[in-house]
Amino acid sequence: NAADGPDGVPNGNAYANFNLSCSSWNTEVLAKRGDFIAEDCMFQNVQFLWGPGFNVHRTPYSGRNFEYVSEDRCLAYKLGAANIAAMQAKGLNVGIKHFFANDQETHRSGLDTFATEQTLREICMRMFEGAFVEGHTLSTMLGTNNIGITSASQHKGSLLDVLRGEWGFKGLVMSDWNAGKDAVTSIVAGNDMLQPGQDRQYKAILEAVENGTLDLALLDRSVK
């Protein structure tokens, strides 16, 4: 079973949100928070949790800052990793979100996010790096925004070069709800799963395999 909850499993206990918890500057507090959330998931027979949220507070107007970590990406790197590691120590599969540069909630779908590579690496991606490299999170949900003019669900630079390449991530990458439009391009870019699956996407994948435009090895990687 899967559940969607940035600060705990729905119908579970209520915890101080990620932002407030990280204000403690205390990895032990964040680890204990993750341990409790995992216990709640076990009690409700939830094996996969979509959360917590890891985007940086680049603007005070983002509608989901309450569920994201911090405006301090280095603080978020350490504390977020501690929270994730504790959640997964109980066997929970954690899917952090929304990778990455999801800077606002209003009109976020298809929003073009422009920044230099240094800005993206040092600010927008830094806390995610901690979750993957130190927290060893098993899954991630992508944003509905574009990186430049390329959909986050189809961005090879971030998904293949950085996430799977530099950071050595081998887990599940999936799009946010209805964010993945082109199934074939998404698979080639390193995105394993589109939410929700649609008949036209299945047909596009089968057609691409049959005509040779999609390497079967890439499809096998996504299925695995």
Short mmCIF file of C-alpha atoms in Angstrom, two decimals:
data_model
loop_
_atom_site.label_atom_id
_atom_site.label_comp_id
_atom_site.label_asym_id
_atom_site.label_seq_id
_atom_site.Cartn_x
_atom_site.Cartn_y
_atom_site.Cartn_z
CA ASN A 1 0.00 0.00 0.00
CA ALA A 2 1.09 3.56 -0.71
CA ALA A 3 0.12 6.83 0.98
CA ASP A 4 0.73 10.50 0.27
CA GLY A 5 1.85 12.61 3.18
CA PRO A 6 4.64 15.14 3.58
CA ASP A 7 4.63 15.19 7.39
CA GLY A 8 3.37 11.74 8.24
CA VAL A 9 0.96 9.11 6.96
CA PRO A 10 -2.69 10.28 6.54
CA ASN A 11 -4.85 9.28 9.52
CA GLY A 12 -1.68 8.86 11.56
CA ASN A 13 -0.26 10.96 14.34
CA ALA A 14 0.31 14.69 13.76
CA TYR A 15 3.93 15.83 13.92
CA ALA A 16 5.61 19.19 13.83
CA ASN A 17 6.08 19.97 10.15
CA PHE A 18 9.42 19.52 8.42
CA ASN A 19 10.19 23.23 8.45
CA LEU A 20 9.62 23.61 12.19
CA SER A 21 11.43 20.36 13.01
CA CYS A 22 14.52 21.44 11.11
CA SER A 23 14.60 24.66 13.12
CA SER A 24 15.87 22.49 15.96
CA TRP A 25 19.22 21.98 14.17
CA ASN A 26 19.17 18.55 15.78
CA THR A 27 19.74 15.37 13.76
CA GLU A 28 18.57 13.21 16.68
CA VAL A 29 15.22 15.00 16.73
CA LEU A 30 14.80 14.49 12.99
CA ALA A 31 15.80 10.84 13.23
CA LYS A 32 13.26 10.23 15.99
CA ARG A 33 10.61 12.00 13.90
CA GLY A 34 11.36 9.67 11.00
CA ASP A 35 11.25 6.65 13.30
CA PHE A 36 7.78 7.61 14.57
CA ILE A 37 6.42 8.22 11.07
CA ALA A 38 7.69 4.81 9.94
CA GLU A 39 5.98 3.19 12.94
CA ASP A 40 2.70 4.87 11.95
CA CYS A 41 3.08 3.53 8.42
CA MET A 42 3.73 0.01 9.69
CA PHE A 43 0.64 0.21 11.89
CA GLN A 44 -1.50 1.19 8.88
CA ASN A 45 0.10 -1.37 6.52
CA VAL A 46 1.67 1.37 4.37
CA GLN A 47 4.91 0.32 2.69
CA PHE A 48 5.43 3.36 0.44
CA LEU A 49 5.11 7.00 1.50
CA TRP A 50 5.13 9.89 -0.99
CA GLY A 51 7.01 12.37 1.13
CA PRO A 52 8.58 14.20 2.78
CA GLY A 53 8.99 17.33 0.68
CA PHE A 54 12.53 18.51 0.04
CA ASN A 55 12.26 21.70 -1.98
CA VAL A 56 14.12 24.76 -0.76
CA HIS A 57 12.35 27.93 0.38
CA ARG A 58 13.51 30.18 -2.45
CA THR A 59 10.50 32.45 -2.02
CA PRO A 60 8.21 33.05 1.00
CA TYR A 61 5.21 32.88 -1.34
CA SER A 62 5.48 29.19 -2.18
CA GLY A 63 2.22 27.58 -1.12
CA ARG A 64 3.90 24.45 0.26
CA ASN A 65 6.79 25.87 2.26
CA PHE A 66 5.21 24.39 5.37
CA GLU A 67 6.00 20.88 4.13
CA TYR A 68 9.46 21.62 2.70
CA VAL A 69 12.66 21.57 4.70
CA SER A 70 14.28 24.98 4.98
CA GLU A 71 15.71 28.02 3.21
CA ASP A 72 19.13 26.78 4.37
CA ARG A 73 20.07 24.04 1.93
CA CYS A 74 23.09 22.81 3.93
CA LEU A 75 21.00 22.46 7.11
CA ALA A 76 18.37 20.64 5.06
CA TYR A 77 21.06 18.35 3.62
CA LYS A 78 22.00 16.97 7.06
CA LEU A 79 18.66 17.01 8.85
CA GLY A 80 16.67 15.70 5.92
CA ALA A 81 19.07 12.82 5.45
CA ALA A 82 18.71 11.86 9.14
CA ASN A 83 14.92 11.88 8.85
CA ILE A 84 14.95 9.74 5.69
CA ALA A 85 17.46 7.20 7.01
CA ALA A 86 15.35 6.61 10.13
CA MET A 87 12.16 6.16 8.11
CA GLN A 88 13.74 3.58 5.85
CA ALA A 89 15.45 1.73 8.71
CA LYS A 90 12.00 0.31 9.51
CA GLY A 91 11.57 -0.95 5.94
CA LEU A 92 9.51 1.96 4.63
CA ASN A 93 10.06 3.01 1.00
CA VAL A 94 10.34 6.81 1.03
CA GLY A 95 9.56 8.85 -2.09
CA ILE A 96 10.85 12.40 -1.54
CA LYS A 97 9.44 15.23 -3.63
CA HIS A 98 9.40 17.30 -5.80
CA PHE A 99 12.71 16.85 -7.62
CA PHE A 100 13.55 19.63 -8.27
CA ALA A 101 13.27 23.50 -8.48
CA ASN A 102 9.57 23.37 -7.65
CA ASP A 103 9.57 26.94 -6.37
CA GLN A 104 5.90 27.80 -6.27
CA GLU A 105 2.52 26.12 -5.99
CA THR A 106 0.30 28.56 -7.89
CA HIS A 107 0.49 27.82 -11.63
CA ARG A 108 3.35 25.40 -10.97
CA SER A 109 2.41 23.00 -13.78
CA GLY A 110 4.59 23.72 -16.79
CA LEU A 111 6.36 26.61 -15.07
CA ASP A 112 9.74 27.33 -16.70
CA THR A 113 12.44 27.50 -14.01
CA PHE A 114 15.57 29.27 -15.23
CA ALA A 115 18.81 29.35 -13.26
CA THR A 116 22.51 28.75 -13.75
CA GLU A 117 23.88 25.26 -13.12
CA GLN A 118 25.73 26.55 -10.06
CA THR A 119 22.52 27.94 -8.58
CA LEU A 120 20.65 24.73 -9.24
CA ARG A 121 23.38 22.56 -7.72
CA GLU A 122 24.13 24.73 -4.68
CA ILE A 123 20.57 25.74 -3.80
CA CYS A 124 17.81 23.74 -5.50
CA MET A 125 19.46 20.32 -5.55
CA ARG A 126 21.60 20.42 -2.43
CA MET A 127 19.10 19.02 0.10
CA PHE A 128 18.02 16.36 -2.39
CA GLU A 129 21.66 15.34 -2.65
CA GLY A 130 21.71 14.72 1.10
CA ALA A 131 18.58 12.60 0.91
CA PHE A 132 20.02 10.44 -1.87
CA VAL A 133 23.69 10.24 -0.85
CA GLU A 134 23.42 10.14 2.96
CA GLY A 135 19.77 9.23 3.56
CA HIS A 136 19.78 6.60 0.76
CA THR A 137 16.17 7.26 -0.09
CA LEU A 138 14.69 4.64 -2.39
CA SER A 139 12.34 6.76 -4.50
CA THR A 140 11.59 10.27 -5.66
CA MET A 141 8.67 12.12 -7.21
CA LEU A 142 9.45 14.77 -9.81
CA GLY A 143 8.01 18.26 -10.05
CA THR A 144 5.38 19.51 -12.48
CA ASN A 145 7.68 22.34 -13.56
CA ASN A 146 10.18 22.59 -16.37
CA ILE A 147 13.94 22.82 -15.87
CA GLY A 148 14.58 25.59 -18.35
CA ILE A 149 12.10 24.59 -21.03
CA THR A 150 12.40 20.83 -20.50
CA SER A 151 9.88 19.00 -18.33
CA ALA A 152 11.32 17.77 -15.04
CA SER A 153 9.93 14.37 -16.05
CA GLN A 154 12.07 14.35 -19.20
CA HIS A 155 15.26 16.11 -18.09
CA LYS A 156 18.20 13.81 -18.79
CA GLY A 157 20.76 16.18 -17.25
CA SER A 158 19.26 15.96 -13.78
CA LEU A 159 17.89 12.41 -13.89
CA LEU A 160 20.68 10.53 -15.68
CA ASP A 161 23.79 12.68 -15.40
CA VAL A 162 23.39 13.89 -11.81
CA LEU A 163 20.87 11.68 -9.98
CA ARG A 164 21.72 8.28 -11.42
CA GLY A 165 25.26 9.17 -12.49
CA GLU A 166 27.05 11.41 -9.98
CA TRP A 167 24.91 10.46 -6.98
CA GLY A 168 24.62 6.76 -7.86
CA PHE A 169 20.86 6.55 -7.31
CA LYS A 170 19.35 3.20 -8.33
CA GLY A 171 15.78 3.57 -7.07
CA LEU A 172 12.42 4.59 -8.47
CA VAL A 173 11.84 7.91 -10.26
CA MET A 174 8.23 8.85 -10.99
CA SER A 175 6.38 11.87 -12.26
CA ASP A 176 3.93 13.91 -10.25
CA TRP A 177 0.25 13.43 -11.05
CA ASN A 178 -0.37 14.09 -14.77
CA ALA A 179 3.04 15.77 -15.11
CA GLY A 180 4.56 13.14 -17.39
CA LYS A 181 3.26 13.69 -20.91
CA ASP A 182 5.63 11.74 -23.16
CA ALA A 183 6.16 8.22 -21.86
CA VAL A 184 8.95 7.26 -24.25
CA THR A 185 10.99 10.43 -23.74
CA SER A 186 10.54 10.05 -19.98
CA ILE A 187 11.92 6.51 -19.96
CA VAL A 188 14.91 7.52 -22.07
CA ALA A 189 15.59 10.40 -19.66
CA GLY A 190 15.63 8.12 -16.61
CA ASN A 191 12.03 8.53 -15.39
CA ASP A 192 10.60 5.10 -14.53
CA MET A 193 6.91 5.72 -14.01
CA LEU A 194 4.22 8.20 -15.03
CA GLN A 195 1.36 8.95 -12.66
CA PRO A 196 -1.29 7.94 -13.50
CA GLY A 197 -0.68 5.37 -16.24
CA GLN A 198 -2.80 5.96 -19.34
CA ASP A 199 -3.65 3.76 -22.33
CA ARG A 200 -2.04 6.18 -24.79
CA GLN A 201 1.22 5.98 -22.84
CA TYR A 202 1.26 2.18 -22.88
CA LYS A 203 0.56 2.18 -26.60
CA ALA A 204 3.34 4.72 -27.24
CA ILE A 205 5.84 2.55 -25.33
CA LEU A 206 4.87 -0.62 -27.20
CA GLU A 207 5.03 1.16 -30.55
CA ALA A 208 8.46 2.62 -29.75
CA VAL A 209 9.82 -0.81 -28.79
CA GLU A 210 8.40 -2.39 -31.93
CA ASN A 211 9.82 0.23 -34.30
CA GLY A 212 13.18 0.32 -32.53
CA THR A 213 13.08 3.90 -31.23
CA LEU A 214 13.05 2.70 -27.59
CA ASP A 215 15.81 0.35 -26.50
CA LEU A 216 14.27 -2.60 -24.67
CA ALA A 217 17.10 -2.42 -22.13
CA LEU A 218 15.87 1.03 -21.03
CA LEU A 219 12.34 -0.32 -20.57
CA ASP A 220 13.76 -3.25 -18.57
CA ARG A 221 15.59 -0.76 -16.32
CA SER A 222 12.39 1.12 -15.60
CA VAL A 223 10.43 -2.06 -14.89
CA LYS A 224 13.16 -3.26 -12.53
#
